[in-house]
Short mmCIF file of C-alpha atoms in Angstrom, two decimals:
data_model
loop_
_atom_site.label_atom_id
_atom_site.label_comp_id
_atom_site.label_asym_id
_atom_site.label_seq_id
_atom_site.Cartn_x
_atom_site.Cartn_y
_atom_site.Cartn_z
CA UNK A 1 0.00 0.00 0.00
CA UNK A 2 1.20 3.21 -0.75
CA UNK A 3 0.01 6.70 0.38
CA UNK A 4 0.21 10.17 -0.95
CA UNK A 5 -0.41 13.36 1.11
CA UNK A 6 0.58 16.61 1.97
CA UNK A 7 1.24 19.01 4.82
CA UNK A 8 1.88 22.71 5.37
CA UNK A 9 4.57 23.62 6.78
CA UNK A 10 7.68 21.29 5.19
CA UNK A 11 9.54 22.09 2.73
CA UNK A 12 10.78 18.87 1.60
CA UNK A 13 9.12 15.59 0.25
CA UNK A 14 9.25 12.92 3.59
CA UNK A 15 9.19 8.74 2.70
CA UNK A 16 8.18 6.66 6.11
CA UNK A 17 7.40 3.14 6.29
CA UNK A 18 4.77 1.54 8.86
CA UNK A 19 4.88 -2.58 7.78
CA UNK A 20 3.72 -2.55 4.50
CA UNK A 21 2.63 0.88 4.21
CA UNK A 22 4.66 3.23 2.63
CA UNK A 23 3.52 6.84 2.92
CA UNK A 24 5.17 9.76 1.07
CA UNK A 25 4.07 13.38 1.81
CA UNK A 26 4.73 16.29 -0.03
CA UNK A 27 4.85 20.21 1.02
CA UNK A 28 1.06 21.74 0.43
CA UNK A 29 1.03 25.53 0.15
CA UNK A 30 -0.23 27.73 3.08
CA UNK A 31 -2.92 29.00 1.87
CA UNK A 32 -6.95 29.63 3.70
CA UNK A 33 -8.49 29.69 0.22
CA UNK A 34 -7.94 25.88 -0.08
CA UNK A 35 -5.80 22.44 -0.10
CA UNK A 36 -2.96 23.00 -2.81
CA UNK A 37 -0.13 20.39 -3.10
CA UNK A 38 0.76 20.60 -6.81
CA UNK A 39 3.69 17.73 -5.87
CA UNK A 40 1.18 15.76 -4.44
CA UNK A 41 -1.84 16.29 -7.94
CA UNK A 42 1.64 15.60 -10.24
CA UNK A 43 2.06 12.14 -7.96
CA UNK A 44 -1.05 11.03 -8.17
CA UNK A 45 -2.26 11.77 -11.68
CA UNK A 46 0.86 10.52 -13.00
CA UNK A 47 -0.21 7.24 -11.40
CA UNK A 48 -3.22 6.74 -13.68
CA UNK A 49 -1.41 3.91 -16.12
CA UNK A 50 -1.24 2.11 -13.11
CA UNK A 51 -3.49 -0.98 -12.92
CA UNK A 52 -3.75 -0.41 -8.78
CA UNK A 53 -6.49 0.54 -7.22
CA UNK A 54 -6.38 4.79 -5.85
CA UNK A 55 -9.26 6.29 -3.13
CA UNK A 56 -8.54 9.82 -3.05
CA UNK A 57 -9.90 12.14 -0.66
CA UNK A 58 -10.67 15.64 -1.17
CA UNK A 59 -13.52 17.47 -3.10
CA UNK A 60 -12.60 20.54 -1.42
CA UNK A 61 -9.10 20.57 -2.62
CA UNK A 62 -6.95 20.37 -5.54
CA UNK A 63 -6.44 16.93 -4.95
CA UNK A 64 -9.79 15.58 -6.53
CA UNK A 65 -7.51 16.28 -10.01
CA UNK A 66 -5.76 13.07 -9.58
CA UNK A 67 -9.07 11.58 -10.52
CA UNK A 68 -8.34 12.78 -14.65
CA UNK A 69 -7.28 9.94 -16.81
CA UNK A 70 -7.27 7.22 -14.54
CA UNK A 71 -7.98 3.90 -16.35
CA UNK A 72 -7.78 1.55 -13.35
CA UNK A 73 -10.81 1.88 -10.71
CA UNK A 74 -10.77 4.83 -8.65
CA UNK A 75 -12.58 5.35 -5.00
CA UNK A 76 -13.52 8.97 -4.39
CA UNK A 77 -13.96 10.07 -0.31
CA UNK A 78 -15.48 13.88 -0.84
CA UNK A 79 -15.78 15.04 2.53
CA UNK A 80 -18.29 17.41 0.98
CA UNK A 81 -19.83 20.39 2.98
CA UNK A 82 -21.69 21.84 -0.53
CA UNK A 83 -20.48 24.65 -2.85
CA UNK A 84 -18.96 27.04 -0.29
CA UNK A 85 -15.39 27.56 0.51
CA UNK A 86 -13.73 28.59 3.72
CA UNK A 87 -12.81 31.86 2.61
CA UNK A 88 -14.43 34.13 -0.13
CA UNK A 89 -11.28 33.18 -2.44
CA UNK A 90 -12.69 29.77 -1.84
CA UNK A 91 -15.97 30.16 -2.89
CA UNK A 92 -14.96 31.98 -5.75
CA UNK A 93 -12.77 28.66 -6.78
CA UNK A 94 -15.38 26.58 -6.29
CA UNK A 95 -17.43 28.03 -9.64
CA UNK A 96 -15.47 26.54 -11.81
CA UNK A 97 -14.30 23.68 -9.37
CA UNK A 98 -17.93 22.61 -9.63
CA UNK A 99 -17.86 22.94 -13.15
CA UNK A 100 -14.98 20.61 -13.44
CA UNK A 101 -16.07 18.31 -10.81
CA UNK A 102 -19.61 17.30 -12.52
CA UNK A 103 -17.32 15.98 -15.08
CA UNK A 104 -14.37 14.42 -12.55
CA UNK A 105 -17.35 12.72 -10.52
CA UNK A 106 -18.28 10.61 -13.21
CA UNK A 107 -15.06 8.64 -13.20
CA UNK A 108 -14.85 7.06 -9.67
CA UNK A 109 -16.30 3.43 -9.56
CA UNK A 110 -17.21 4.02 -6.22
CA UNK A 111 -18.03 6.98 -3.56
CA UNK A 112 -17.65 7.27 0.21
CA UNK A 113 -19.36 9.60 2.48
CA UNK A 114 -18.57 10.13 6.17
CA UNK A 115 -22.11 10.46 7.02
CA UNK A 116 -25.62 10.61 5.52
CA UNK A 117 -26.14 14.24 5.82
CA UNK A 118 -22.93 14.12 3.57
CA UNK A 119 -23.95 11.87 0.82
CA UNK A 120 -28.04 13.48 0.53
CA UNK A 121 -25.72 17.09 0.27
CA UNK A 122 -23.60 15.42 -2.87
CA UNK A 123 -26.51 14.16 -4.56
CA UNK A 124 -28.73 17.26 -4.44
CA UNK A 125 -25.64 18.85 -6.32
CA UNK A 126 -24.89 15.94 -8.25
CA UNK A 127 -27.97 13.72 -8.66
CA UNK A 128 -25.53 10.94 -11.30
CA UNK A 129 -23.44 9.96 -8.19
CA UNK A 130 -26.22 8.34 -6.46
CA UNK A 131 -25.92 4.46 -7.15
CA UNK A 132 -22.41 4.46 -6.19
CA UNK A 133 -22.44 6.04 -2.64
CA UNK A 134 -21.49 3.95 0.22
CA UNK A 135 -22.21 5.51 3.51
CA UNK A 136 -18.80 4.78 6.33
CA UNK A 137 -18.09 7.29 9.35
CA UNK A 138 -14.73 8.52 10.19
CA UNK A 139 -12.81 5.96 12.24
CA UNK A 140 -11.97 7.25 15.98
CA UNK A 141 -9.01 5.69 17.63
CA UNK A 142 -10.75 5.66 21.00
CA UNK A 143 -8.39 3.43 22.65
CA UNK A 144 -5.53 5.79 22.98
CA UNK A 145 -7.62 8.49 23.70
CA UNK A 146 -8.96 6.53 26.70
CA UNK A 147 -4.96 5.83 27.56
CA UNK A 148 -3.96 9.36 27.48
CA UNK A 149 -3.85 10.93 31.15
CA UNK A 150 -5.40 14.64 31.51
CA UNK A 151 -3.15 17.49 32.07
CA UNK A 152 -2.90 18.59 35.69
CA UNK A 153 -4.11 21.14 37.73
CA UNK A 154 -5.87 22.53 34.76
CA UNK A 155 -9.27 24.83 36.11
CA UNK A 156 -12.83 23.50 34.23
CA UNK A 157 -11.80 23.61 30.37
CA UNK A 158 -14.24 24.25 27.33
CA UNK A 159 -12.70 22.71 24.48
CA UNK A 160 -13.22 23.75 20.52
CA UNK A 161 -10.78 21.77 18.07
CA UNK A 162 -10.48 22.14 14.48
CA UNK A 163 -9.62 24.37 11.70
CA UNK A 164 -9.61 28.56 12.65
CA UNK A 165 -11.41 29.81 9.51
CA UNK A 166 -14.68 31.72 10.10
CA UNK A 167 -17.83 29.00 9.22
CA UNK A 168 -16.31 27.32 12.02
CA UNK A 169 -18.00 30.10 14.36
CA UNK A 170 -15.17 30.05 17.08
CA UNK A 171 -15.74 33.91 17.50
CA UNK A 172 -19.46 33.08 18.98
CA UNK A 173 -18.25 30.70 21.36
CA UNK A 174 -15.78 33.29 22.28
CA UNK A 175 -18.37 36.01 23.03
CA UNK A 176 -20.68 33.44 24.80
CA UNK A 177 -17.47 32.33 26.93
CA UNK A 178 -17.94 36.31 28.36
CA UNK A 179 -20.68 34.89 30.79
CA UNK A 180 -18.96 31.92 31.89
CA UNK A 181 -17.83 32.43 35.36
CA UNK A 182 -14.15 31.90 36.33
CA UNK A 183 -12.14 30.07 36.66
CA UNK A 184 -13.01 28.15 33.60
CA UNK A 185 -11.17 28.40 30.95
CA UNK A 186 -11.37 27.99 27.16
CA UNK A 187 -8.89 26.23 24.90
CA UNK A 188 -8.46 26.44 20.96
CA UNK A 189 -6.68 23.86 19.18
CA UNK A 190 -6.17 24.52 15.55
CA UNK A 191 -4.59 26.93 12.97
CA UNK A 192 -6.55 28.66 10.30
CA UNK A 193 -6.73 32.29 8.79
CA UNK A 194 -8.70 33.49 11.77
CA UNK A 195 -5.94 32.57 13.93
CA UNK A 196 -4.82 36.27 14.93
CA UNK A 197 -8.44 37.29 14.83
CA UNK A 198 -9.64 35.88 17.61
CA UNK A 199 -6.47 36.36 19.54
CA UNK A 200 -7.22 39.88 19.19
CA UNK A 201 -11.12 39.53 20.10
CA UNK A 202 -10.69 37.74 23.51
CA UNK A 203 -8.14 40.70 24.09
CA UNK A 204 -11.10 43.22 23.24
CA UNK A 205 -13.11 40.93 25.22
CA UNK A 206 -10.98 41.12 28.75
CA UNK A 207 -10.81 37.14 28.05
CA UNK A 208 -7.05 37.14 27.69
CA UNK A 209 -5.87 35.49 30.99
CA UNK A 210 -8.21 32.65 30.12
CA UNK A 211 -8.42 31.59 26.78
CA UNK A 212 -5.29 29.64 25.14
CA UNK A 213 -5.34 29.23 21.01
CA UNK A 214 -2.55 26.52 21.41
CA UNK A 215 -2.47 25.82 17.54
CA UNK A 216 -1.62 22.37 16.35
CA UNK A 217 -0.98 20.02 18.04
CA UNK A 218 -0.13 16.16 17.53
CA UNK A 219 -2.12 13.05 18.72
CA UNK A 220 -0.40 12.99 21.74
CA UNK A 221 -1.05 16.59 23.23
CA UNK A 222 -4.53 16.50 21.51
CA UNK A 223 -5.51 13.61 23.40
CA UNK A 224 -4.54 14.76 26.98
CA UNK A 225 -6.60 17.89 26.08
CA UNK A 226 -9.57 15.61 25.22
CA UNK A 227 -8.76 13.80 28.46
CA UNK A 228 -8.85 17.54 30.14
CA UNK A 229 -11.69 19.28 29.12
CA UNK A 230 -15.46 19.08 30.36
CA UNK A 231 -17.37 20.23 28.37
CA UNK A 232 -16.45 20.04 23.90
CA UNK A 233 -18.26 23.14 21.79
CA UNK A 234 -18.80 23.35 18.33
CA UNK A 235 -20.84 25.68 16.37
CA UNK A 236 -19.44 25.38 13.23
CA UNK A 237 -21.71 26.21 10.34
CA UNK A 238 -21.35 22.94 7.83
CA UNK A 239 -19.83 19.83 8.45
CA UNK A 240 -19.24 15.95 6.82
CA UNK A 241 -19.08 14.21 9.98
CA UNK A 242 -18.16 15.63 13.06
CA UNK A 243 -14.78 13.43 13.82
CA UNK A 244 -13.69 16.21 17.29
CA UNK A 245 -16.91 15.84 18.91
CA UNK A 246 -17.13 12.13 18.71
CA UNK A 247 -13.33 12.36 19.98
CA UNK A 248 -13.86 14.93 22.88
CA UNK A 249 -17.00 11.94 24.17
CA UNK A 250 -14.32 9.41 23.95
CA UNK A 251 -12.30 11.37 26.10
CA UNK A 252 -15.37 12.49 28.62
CA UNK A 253 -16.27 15.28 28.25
CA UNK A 254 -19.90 16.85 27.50
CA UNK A 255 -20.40 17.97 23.99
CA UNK A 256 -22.63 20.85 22.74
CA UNK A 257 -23.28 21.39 19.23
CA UNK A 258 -24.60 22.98 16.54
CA UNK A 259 -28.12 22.21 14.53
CA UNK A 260 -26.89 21.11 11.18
CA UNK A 261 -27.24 17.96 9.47
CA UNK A 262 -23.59 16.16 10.22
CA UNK A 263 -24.03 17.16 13.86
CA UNK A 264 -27.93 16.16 14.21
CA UNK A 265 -26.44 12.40 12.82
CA UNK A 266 -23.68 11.85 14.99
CA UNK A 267 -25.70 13.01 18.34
CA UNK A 268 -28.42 10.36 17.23
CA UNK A 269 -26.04 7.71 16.26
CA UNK A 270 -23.00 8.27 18.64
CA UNK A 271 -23.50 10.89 21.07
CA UNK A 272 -27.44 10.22 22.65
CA UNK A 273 -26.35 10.02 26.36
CA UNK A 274 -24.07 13.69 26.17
CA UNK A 275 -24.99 16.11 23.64
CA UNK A 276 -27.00 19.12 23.69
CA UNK A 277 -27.51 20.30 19.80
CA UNK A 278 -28.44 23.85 19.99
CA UNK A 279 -31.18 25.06 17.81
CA UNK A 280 -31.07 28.57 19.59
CA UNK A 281 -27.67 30.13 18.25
CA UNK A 282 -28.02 32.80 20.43
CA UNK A 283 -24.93 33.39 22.87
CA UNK A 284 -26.99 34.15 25.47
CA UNK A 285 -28.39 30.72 24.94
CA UNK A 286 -25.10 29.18 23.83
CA UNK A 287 -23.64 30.61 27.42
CA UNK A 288 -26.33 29.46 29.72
CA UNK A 289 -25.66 25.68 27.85
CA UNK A 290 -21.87 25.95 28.92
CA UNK A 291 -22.51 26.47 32.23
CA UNK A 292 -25.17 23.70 32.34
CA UNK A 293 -22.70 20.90 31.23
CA UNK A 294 -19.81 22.75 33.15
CA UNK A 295 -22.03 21.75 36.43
CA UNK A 296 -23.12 18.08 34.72
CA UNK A 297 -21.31 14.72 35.61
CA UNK A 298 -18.64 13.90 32.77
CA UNK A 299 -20.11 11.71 30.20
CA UNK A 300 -19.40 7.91 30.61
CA UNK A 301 -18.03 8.09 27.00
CA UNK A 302 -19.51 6.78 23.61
CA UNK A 303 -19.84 4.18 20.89
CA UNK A 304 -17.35 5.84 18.56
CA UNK A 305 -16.85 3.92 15.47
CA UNK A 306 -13.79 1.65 15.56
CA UNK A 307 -10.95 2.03 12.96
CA UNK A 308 -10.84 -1.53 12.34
CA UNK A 309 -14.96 -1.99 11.27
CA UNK A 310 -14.21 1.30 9.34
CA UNK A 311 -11.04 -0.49 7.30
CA UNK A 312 -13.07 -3.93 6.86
CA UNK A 313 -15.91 -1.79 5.03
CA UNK A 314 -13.74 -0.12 3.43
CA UNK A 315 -12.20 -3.18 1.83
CA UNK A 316 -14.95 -4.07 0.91
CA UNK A 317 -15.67 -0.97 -1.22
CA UNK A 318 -12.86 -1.54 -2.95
CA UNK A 319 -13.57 -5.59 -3.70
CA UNK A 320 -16.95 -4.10 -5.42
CA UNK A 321 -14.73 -1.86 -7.91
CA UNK A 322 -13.62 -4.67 -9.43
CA UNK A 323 -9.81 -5.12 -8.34
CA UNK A 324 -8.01 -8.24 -6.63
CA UNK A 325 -7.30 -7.70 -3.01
CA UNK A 326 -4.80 -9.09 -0.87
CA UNK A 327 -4.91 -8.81 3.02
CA UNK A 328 -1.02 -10.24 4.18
CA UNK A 329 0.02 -9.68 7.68
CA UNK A 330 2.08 -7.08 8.81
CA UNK A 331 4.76 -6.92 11.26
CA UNK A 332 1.75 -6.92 14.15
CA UNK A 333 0.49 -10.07 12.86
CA UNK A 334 -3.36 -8.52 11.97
CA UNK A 335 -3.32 -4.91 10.69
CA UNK A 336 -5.42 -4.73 7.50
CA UNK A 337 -3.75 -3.82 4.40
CA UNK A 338 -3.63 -4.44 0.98
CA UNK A 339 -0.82 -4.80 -1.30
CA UNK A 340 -2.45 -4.24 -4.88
CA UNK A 341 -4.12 -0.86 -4.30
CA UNK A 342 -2.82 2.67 -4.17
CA UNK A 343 -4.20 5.10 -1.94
CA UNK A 344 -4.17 8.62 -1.78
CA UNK A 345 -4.96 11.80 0.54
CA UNK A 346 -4.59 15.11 1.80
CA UNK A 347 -3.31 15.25 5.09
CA UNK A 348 -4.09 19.33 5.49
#
């Protein structure tokens, strides 16, 4: 198996091996507008005499390009949240990104949506995709989340994780966090364009001493901070799935969401016994909710989906696009994989 993907902030192409996985990431520009690793589109389209197997991931990206002139079957993984961008630079892309993707979406022998809110939001913009949609969730790795210990002597934590770009709505939780009572404190993990933005508004807002944007961080530090916090907000404005809330459950804490489609399917299906999904936006409302699961029991955790169901129905995607699968064993003696298929992603 081999995988393609990309990341900001390197410079160089990396090669790692994990058994018989070999993954190769290139550098991916940092931009908001969108997910731009020419290396990584050269890579994979030049890949399309190949008689392997590729799933690529990534309508919102530059990377659903390695889809033209493939001749072997190809798996396509969206994560589609409709014609909108993150950024107005985005959504002006995305005109004649559409454009080209009616035609690129025609090509895949088989589709995979993260959720069903997803997959009804891909067909009502392209109805031909329908018959080849397979519904599988984003995999959680709940086990090492479970392992990770919580960071010490931290005061009650509100948690938001994920990308700092404005339809995430970070800035409301911000102003609702106003009439939250010390000594709680908030914590942002992610990077985005809005980065400095809200820096500068929980400044204005005499929020300073207690609200950390921490950036990036890697599974490790992410997971202590899931281990940390009690209560999980997110009031982002469109969504696929909904992989950080379904994480932060894992890891205890209370979750509060917003009412759109990805997050109404996750509470029913994941999340039943420690969710609140807001349908008033207000941040009156939103800051009255905080302080109600601030004062609530931690959650007892959730059914997350498991990495290793996720793989096996994944597999089986691929058997249905018509190419020969092996499953060896690796160096652990039962990880999934298979030798005869390429696979490729975005890793931004």
């Amino acid at each position: 198996m081999v995988v393609l993907t990309a990341r900001r902030g390197i410079t160089r192409s990396t090669v790692e091996r994990h058994d018989d996985c070999w993954v190769v990431t290139y550098p991916a520009w940092s931009v908001s507008s969108m997910s731009i690793s020419p290396r990584l589109v050269l890579a994979a389209i030049r890949t399309r005499r190949s008689d392997r197997l590729m799933h690529v991931h990534g309508y919102h990206s530059t990377t659903a390009l390695a889809l033209l002139g493939r001749r072997a079957p190809t798996v396509f993984t969206p994560h589609y949240h409709g014609r909108h961008g993150h950024s107005w630079m985005a959504d002006l892309l995305h005109v004649p990104h559409y454009r080209l993707s009616r035609w690129l979406l025609r090509r895949p022998a088989a589709i995979i949506c993260v959720s069903e809110a997803e997959r009804r939001a891909l067909i009502a913009d392209f109805p031909d995709v329908a018959d080849r949609i397979s519904v599988i969730p984003n995999g959680i790795d709940a086990a090492a989340i479970r392992r990770a210990h919580p960071l010490p002597e931290q005061p009650p934590t509100i948690l938001c994780v994920g990308r700092l770009e404005p339809y995430k709505r970070i800035d409301a939780v911000l102003r609702a966090f106003c009439d939250v009572p010390a000594p709680a404190q908030l914590v942002i993990v992610g990077d985005g364009s809005q980065r400095d933005e809200l820096c500068r508004l929980a400044i204005a807002l005499g929020l300073a001493e207690r609200v950390h944007v921490v950036g990036g961080l890697d599974d490790a530090a992410l997971h202590r901070w899931l281990r940390t916090a009690r209560v999980f907000v997110s009031m982002s404005e469109r969504e696929a799935f909904g992989m950080a809330p379904v994480e932060a459950a894992c890891g205890g804490a209370r979750i509060i969401l917003s009412d759109i489609p990805a997050h109404r399917e996750i509470a029913d299906e994941f999340l039943r016994q420690c969710v609140t999904v807001m349908t008033d936006h207000s941040t009156a409302a939103l800051a009255a909710e905080i302080r109600r699961q601030l004062a609530a029991p931690r959650s007892k955790g959730c059914q997350a989906p498991d990495w290793r169901d996720i793989a096996t129905r994944t597999v089986g995607v691929y058997r249905t696009s018509g190419v020969e699968l092996v499953t060896p064993r690796g160096a652990n003696g039962h990880r999934l994989s298979a030798q005869s298929l390429l696979f490729e992603g975005l890793g931004t």
